XYZ file of C-alpha atoms in Angstrom:
305
model
C 7.131 8.413 38.117
C 4.441 10.210 36.697
C 6.557 12.138 33.946
C 7.954 8.764 32.841
C 4.403 7.461 32.632
C 1.626 7.725 29.558
C -0.593 10.189 31.189
C -1.239 13.738 31.199
C 1.916 14.369 33.337
C 4.134 12.460 30.877
C 7.330 14.922 30.100
C 9.401 12.045 27.939
C 7.911 10.425 24.920
C 8.776 6.935 23.867
C 8.378 6.249 20.077
C 10.281 3.309 19.424
C 9.744 3.908 15.504
C 10.781 7.405 15.759
C 13.617 6.365 17.813
C 14.941 3.805 15.155
C 14.408 6.578 12.206
C 16.883 8.601 14.175
C 19.558 6.009 14.541
C 19.247 5.084 11.252
C 19.468 8.686 9.941
C 22.269 8.947 12.285
C 24.242 6.542 10.710
C 24.094 8.893 7.252
C 26.874 10.905 8.798
C 29.291 8.058 9.401
C 28.608 6.781 5.711
C 29.634 10.091 4.385
C 33.000 10.038 6.561
C 33.911 6.513 5.953
C 33.317 6.898 2.054
C 35.261 10.337 2.125
C 38.119 9.044 3.857
C 38.361 6.089 1.289
C 38.311 8.429 -1.525
C 40.890 10.647 -0.029
C 43.273 7.501 0.297
C 42.760 6.505 -3.032
C 43.863 10.075 -3.945
C 47.271 9.778 -1.826
C 47.971 6.563 -3.900
C 47.172 8.190 -7.017
C 49.542 10.996 -6.061
C 52.469 8.775 -5.145
C 51.679 7.301 -8.661
C 51.853 10.482 -9.812
C 55.216 11.005 -8.494
C 56.672 7.546 -9.561
C 55.579 8.378 -13.450
C 56.947 11.590 -12.910
C 60.519 10.335 -11.686
C 60.639 7.687 -14.574
C 60.365 10.444 -17.008
C 63.138 11.933 -15.069
C 64.890 9.174 -15.686
C 64.235 8.578 -19.587
C 65.060 12.540 -20.039
C 68.542 11.978 -18.348
C 68.895 8.558 -20.393
C 67.808 10.440 -23.445
C 70.315 13.671 -22.808
C 73.222 11.068 -22.144
C 72.574 9.336 -25.440
C 72.185 12.354 -27.504
C 75.952 13.394 -26.283
C 77.356 10.363 -27.163
C 79.828 9.501 -30.011
C 77.106 6.613 -30.900
C 74.695 9.155 -31.405
C 76.690 11.906 -32.799
C 78.239 9.571 -35.739
C 74.431 8.498 -36.713
C 73.282 11.977 -37.096
C 76.508 13.083 -39.050
C 75.338 10.074 -41.653
C 71.523 10.523 -41.367
C 69.954 12.287 -44.646
C 66.930 13.369 -42.181
C 68.406 14.508 -39.005
C 65.019 15.465 -37.426
C 63.284 12.375 -38.138
C 66.258 10.520 -36.432
C 66.000 12.632 -33.999
C 62.467 12.109 -33.077
C 62.781 8.555 -33.518
C 64.988 8.548 -30.616
C 62.747 10.240 -28.711
C 59.976 8.045 -29.423
C 61.870 5.373 -28.650
C 63.401 6.130 -25.289
C 60.713 8.253 -24.214
C 57.422 7.297 -25.783
C 57.809 3.696 -25.819
C 60.479 2.998 -23.554
C 57.544 4.534 -20.654
C 54.482 2.907 -22.528
C 54.726 -0.146 -20.033
C 56.690 1.186 -17.266
C 55.916 0.493 -13.994
C 55.343 3.783 -12.985
C 52.847 4.483 -15.833
C 51.070 1.027 -14.902
C 50.492 2.348 -11.351
C 49.186 5.698 -12.453
C 46.827 3.846 -14.788
C 45.703 1.338 -11.994
C 45.309 4.162 -9.176
C 43.259 6.362 -11.741
C 40.971 3.181 -12.263
C 40.735 2.821 -8.241
C 39.356 6.508 -8.118
C 36.263 5.563 -9.896
C 34.621 3.310 -6.897
C 35.235 5.340 -4.245
C 34.453 8.716 -6.146
C 30.926 6.946 -7.122
C 30.170 5.790 -3.812
C 30.656 9.397 -2.039
C 28.536 11.034 -4.748
C 25.860 8.469 -4.303
C 26.226 9.270 -0.314
C 25.964 12.799 -0.508
C 22.777 12.548 -2.987
C 20.989 10.385 -0.364
C 22.590 10.734 3.136
C 22.896 14.462 3.162
C 19.089 14.374 3.078
C 19.088 11.896 6.030
C 21.302 14.157 8.217
C 18.633 17.354 7.495
C 16.113 15.045 8.890
C 17.788 13.939 11.913
C 19.288 17.442 12.878
C 15.505 18.588 12.365
C 13.526 16.219 13.562
C 15.960 13.902 16.248
C 17.091 16.961 18.668
C 14.222 16.235 21.412
C 14.481 14.288 24.832
C 12.992 10.945 24.742
C 12.339 8.059 27.503
C 15.809 5.883 27.310
C 14.999 2.199 27.647
C 17.613 -0.365 28.897
C 18.568 -3.786 27.425
C 15.010 -5.406 28.368
C 13.045 -2.462 27.217
C 12.567 -1.070 30.720
C 12.350 1.882 31.423
C 11.580 3.078 34.991
C 13.288 2.176 38.036
C 10.853 1.197 41.373
C 13.276 2.828 44.170
C 11.359 3.042 47.486
C 7.830 3.637 48.973
C 6.959 7.086 50.054
C 3.622 7.656 51.855
C 2.101 4.149 51.532
C 3.301 0.701 51.252
C 1.376 0.042 47.875
C 2.660 -1.605 44.796
C 4.362 0.293 41.943
C 1.289 -1.195 40.205
C -1.466 0.282 42.384
C -2.947 3.518 40.755
C -2.736 4.777 44.081
C 0.761 3.960 45.258
C 3.037 6.720 46.211
C 6.641 5.778 45.510
C 9.800 7.418 44.257
C 11.124 5.999 41.118
C 13.307 7.508 38.187
C 13.703 7.146 34.560
C 16.281 8.342 31.908
C 16.424 10.563 28.907
C 18.469 10.846 25.656
C 18.974 12.991 23.109
C 20.172 11.411 19.587
C 21.891 14.466 18.796
C 24.339 13.725 21.725
C 25.278 10.384 19.519
C 25.531 12.367 16.043
C 27.374 9.978 13.388
C 28.028 6.714 15.574
C 24.335 5.214 14.434
C 24.277 2.668 17.347
C 21.561 1.814 19.523
C 22.086 3.543 22.770
C 20.544 2.114 25.952
C 21.169 2.793 29.830
C 22.220 -0.048 31.911
C 18.846 -0.507 33.079
C 18.679 -4.371 35.291
C 21.860 -5.425 34.309
C 23.429 -2.739 36.918
C 21.672 -5.002 39.399
C 22.203 -8.449 41.061
C 18.611 -9.210 41.932
C 16.323 -7.457 39.598
C 13.458 -8.219 37.004
C 11.713 -6.253 34.354
C 9.951 -3.738 36.009
C 12.101 -0.503 35.538
C 15.016 0.597 34.726
C 17.674 3.134 36.147
C 20.919 4.944 35.160
C 23.385 5.564 38.064
C 26.343 6.013 35.625
C 27.516 7.237 32.724
C 26.974 4.726 29.940
C 30.333 3.228 28.667
C 31.622 5.052 25.851
C 34.725 2.777 25.347
C 33.149 1.035 22.146
C 32.346 4.516 20.792
C 32.220 4.950 16.667
C 34.495 8.027 16.308
C 35.972 8.282 13.071
C 38.933 10.956 12.220
C 38.687 11.019 8.274
C 42.352 12.127 7.635
C 43.693 9.127 10.226
C 41.698 6.847 8.401
C 42.526 7.868 4.661
C 46.532 8.047 6.091
C 45.749 4.711 7.401
C 44.442 3.062 4.440
C 46.873 4.631 1.827
C 49.900 4.133 3.936
C 51.440 0.522 2.791
C 50.770 1.283 -1.208
C 52.253 5.234 -0.656
C 55.236 3.901 1.116
C 55.858 1.109 -1.269
C 55.509 3.619 -4.042
C 57.866 6.168 -2.385
C 60.290 3.394 -2.047
C 60.359 2.193 -5.524
C 60.934 6.258 -6.709
C 63.995 6.035 -4.262
C 65.113 3.010 -5.798
C 65.582 4.590 -9.218
C 67.502 7.388 -7.732
C 64.694 10.114 -7.196
C 63.853 10.374 -3.796
C 64.285 14.393 -4.763
C 60.984 13.951 -6.697
C 58.874 12.888 -3.476
C 61.135 15.475 -1.324
C 60.029 18.461 -3.594
C 56.119 17.450 -3.181
C 56.321 17.271 0.612
C 58.305 20.507 0.540
C 55.335 21.876 -1.484
C 53.361 20.290 1.088
C 54.979 21.822 3.946
C 55.047 25.301 2.504
C 51.266 25.435 1.801
C 49.911 23.517 5.183
C 52.655 23.612 7.467
C 52.698 21.547 10.662
C 49.152 20.386 9.475
C 50.409 18.386 6.753
C 50.960 14.762 7.837
C 53.429 13.134 5.479
C 54.202 9.287 5.420
C 57.762 8.292 6.148
C 59.907 5.778 4.863
C 62.976 4.301 6.793
C 66.434 5.041 4.962
C 65.417 7.982 3.174
C 65.276 11.575 4.529
C 62.359 13.216 2.554
C 61.211 15.411 4.654
C 64.351 17.631 4.025
C 64.077 21.752 4.548
C 60.882 23.056 2.699
C 63.019 25.896 0.819
C 65.415 23.260 -0.747
C 62.814 20.769 -1.476
C 60.628 23.523 -3.151
C 63.890 24.697 -5.326
C 64.906 21.324 -6.273
C 61.164 20.494 -7.465
C 61.258 23.410 -9.772
C 64.374 21.288 -11.603
C 62.414 18.138 -11.825
C 59.063 19.649 -13.088
C 61.061 21.594 -15.710
C 62.861 18.429 -17.043
C 59.767 16.326 -16.757
C 57.652 19.229 -18.341
C 60.890 19.120 -21.035
C 59.939 15.682 -21.461
C 56.282 16.058 -21.943
C 56.715 18.957 -24.376
C 58.949 16.721 -26.671
C 56.370 14.009 -26.786
C 53.623 16.322 -27.716
C 55.794 17.510 -30.591
C 56.078 13.972 -31.849
């Protein structure tokens, strides 16, 4: 027990203030992860909204192409004195004005706005918490005396050599204590206590003992990608459904094809019942070239107005 008790033979230090600081600084890693996951989720929603708006542009361009080929428009063009002005007017009415208040544009603007708060939160976290992580890794990598829930830290097992009580300086007894390294729980920020006297039916605060590993079933483990995917899934799947409803599931398919080509099996996509978005990467990418070309043409015409 002398290695656990204050004195010349003490090996394990117990500094409650330092341990509390270590546990507080350990939470910095979790904060960075949590805020990164939220930002990634908002980025996924923004990407889906962007695809939705592109799909709406495709629809508007297709409708414009059909109108330009119609007899109605050809008659108007034949009568028009300033044909270029008439053509630009139709483009503005069907592309610019037609998409000004569209669902896709509103969702895109909304998702852009939703990026601000998590971006600022992550920026602040990086400015503050990275320093705390540095302090934690440099100043908390040591063994410390591990107390129990009642601040007990040493277990009196039995006498060895005499019958003196544990509190007697001359006693010769077998005892034990536990040590912990805060880095073993880097990231969760919990107060890690040994089971102590809670492991015994008849015990009082005179010692603590750890006979088995601490229960880790409530361990705080965050998978950033999984957390972001879970948070973004409802909004993303709703947006994908809206894209499919206007007949442009190929837009999503092309995007997934590009992701699969770039990241292979590492890319975890969303799914939507009733739509086979995950077609072969090659056909999806080929489709993507077509719709990117169409949307690019639409954007070029809008800028020219």
